[in-house]
XYZ file of C-alpha atoms in Angstrom:
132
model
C 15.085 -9.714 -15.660
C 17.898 -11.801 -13.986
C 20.360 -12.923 -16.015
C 20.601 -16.570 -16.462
C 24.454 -17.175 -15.256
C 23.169 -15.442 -11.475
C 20.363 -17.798 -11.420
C 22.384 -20.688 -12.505
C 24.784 -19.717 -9.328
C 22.197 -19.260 -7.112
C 21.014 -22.597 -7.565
C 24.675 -24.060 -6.963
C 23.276 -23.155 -3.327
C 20.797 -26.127 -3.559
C 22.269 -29.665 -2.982
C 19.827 -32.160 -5.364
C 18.378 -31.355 -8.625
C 14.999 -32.408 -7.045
C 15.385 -28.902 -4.661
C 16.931 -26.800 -7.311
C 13.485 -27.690 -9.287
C 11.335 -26.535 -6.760
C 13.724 -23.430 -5.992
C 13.232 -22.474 -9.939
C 9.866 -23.042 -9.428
C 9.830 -20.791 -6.778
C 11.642 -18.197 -8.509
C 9.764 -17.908 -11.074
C 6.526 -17.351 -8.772
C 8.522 -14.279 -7.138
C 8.052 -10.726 -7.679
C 10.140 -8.216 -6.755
C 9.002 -4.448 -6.014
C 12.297 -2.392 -5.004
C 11.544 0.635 -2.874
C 11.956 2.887 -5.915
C 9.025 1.244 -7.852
C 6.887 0.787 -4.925
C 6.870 4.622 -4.113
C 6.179 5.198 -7.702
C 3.204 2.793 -7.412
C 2.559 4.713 -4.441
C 2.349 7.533 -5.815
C 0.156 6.842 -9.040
C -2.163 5.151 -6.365
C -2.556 8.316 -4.187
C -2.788 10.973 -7.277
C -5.430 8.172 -9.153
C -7.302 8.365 -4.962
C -7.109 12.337 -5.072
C -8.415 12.749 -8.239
C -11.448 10.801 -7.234
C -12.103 11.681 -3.277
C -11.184 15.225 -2.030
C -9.487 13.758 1.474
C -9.062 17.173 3.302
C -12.898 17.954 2.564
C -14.110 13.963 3.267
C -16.025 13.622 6.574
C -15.816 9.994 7.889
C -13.154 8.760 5.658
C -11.296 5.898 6.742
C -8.486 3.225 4.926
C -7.943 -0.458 6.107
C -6.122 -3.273 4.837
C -7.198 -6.446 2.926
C -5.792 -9.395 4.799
C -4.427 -10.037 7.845
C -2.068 -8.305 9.814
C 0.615 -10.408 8.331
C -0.345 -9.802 4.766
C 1.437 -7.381 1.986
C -1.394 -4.493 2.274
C -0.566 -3.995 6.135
C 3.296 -3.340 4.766
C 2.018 -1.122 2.341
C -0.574 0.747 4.118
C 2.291 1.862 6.186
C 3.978 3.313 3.018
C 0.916 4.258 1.501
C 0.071 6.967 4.782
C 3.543 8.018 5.331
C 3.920 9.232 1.728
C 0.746 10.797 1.132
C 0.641 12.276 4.527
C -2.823 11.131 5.699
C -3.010 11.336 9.378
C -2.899 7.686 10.990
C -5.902 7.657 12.883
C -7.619 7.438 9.464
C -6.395 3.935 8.973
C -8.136 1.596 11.115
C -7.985 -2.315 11.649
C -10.859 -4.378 10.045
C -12.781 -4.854 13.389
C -12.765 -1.333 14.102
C -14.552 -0.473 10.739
C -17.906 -2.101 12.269
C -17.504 -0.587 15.613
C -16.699 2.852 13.715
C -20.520 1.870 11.473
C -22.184 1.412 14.729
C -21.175 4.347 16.862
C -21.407 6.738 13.491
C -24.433 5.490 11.648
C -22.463 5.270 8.156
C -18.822 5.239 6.638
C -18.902 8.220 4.070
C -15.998 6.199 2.316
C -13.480 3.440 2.888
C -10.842 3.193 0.642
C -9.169 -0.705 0.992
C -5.902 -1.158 0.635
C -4.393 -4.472 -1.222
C -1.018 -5.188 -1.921
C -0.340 -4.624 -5.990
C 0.855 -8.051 -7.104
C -1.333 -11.329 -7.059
C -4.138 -13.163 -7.708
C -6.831 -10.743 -5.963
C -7.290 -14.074 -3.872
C -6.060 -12.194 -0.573
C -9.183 -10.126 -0.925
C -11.919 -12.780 -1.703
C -10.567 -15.030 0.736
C -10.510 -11.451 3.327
C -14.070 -10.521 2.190
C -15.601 -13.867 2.386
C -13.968 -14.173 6.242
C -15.763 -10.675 7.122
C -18.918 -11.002 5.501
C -20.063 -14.276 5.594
């Protein structure tokens, strides 16, 4: 929680009431993850994934990201491998995964990766854009 007298300066930095509206708007939209809390998110995520999926024994495992390359889950993905120490060539773009169907018959499992705040919209509006 902020406390109100830094928010109150902050929005000294806007000019008209009209844009220091909009700016509280805005602030109250945002979400912030610091580093510390998104490796412990991490983490919970990759022990809740291990419990589940033995990784070292899974043939044909692969990860990819909801959303476009722009999108939270690509930053996280990134995260997500380095500190659970799968190997990168397990994570694969979204147009690989078909090419990876074709040339292997079948996907034993493919673990999606989303970003942990929001609406879920990223991935309806990602899985309506691949499979429709």
């Amino acid at each position: 929680m902020i406390p109100q007298d830094k928010i109150e300066n902050w929005l000294l930095n806007f000019d008209t009431k009209e844009e220091r509206l909009i700016a509280l708007k805005l602030l109250d939209k945002l979400t912030y993850v610091s580093n510390k809390n998104l490796k412990q998110l991490i983490d919970s995520s990759n022990n809740l994934l291990h419990s589940k999926i033995n990784l070292d024994t899974s043939q044909n495992c692969f990860f990819s990201c909801v959303g476009d390359i722009t999108s939270g889950s690509t930053h996280l993905a990134k995260h997500f491998q380095e500190e659970s120490r799968i190997k990168e060539k397990l994570f694969k773009k979204t147009e690989e995964i078909e090419l990876l169907i074709e040339k292997n018959g079948k996907i034993d499992k493919l673990i999606l990766i989303d970003d942990f705040i929001g609406s879920g919209n990223t991935y309806i509006k990602w899985y309506k854009k691949i499979f429709n």
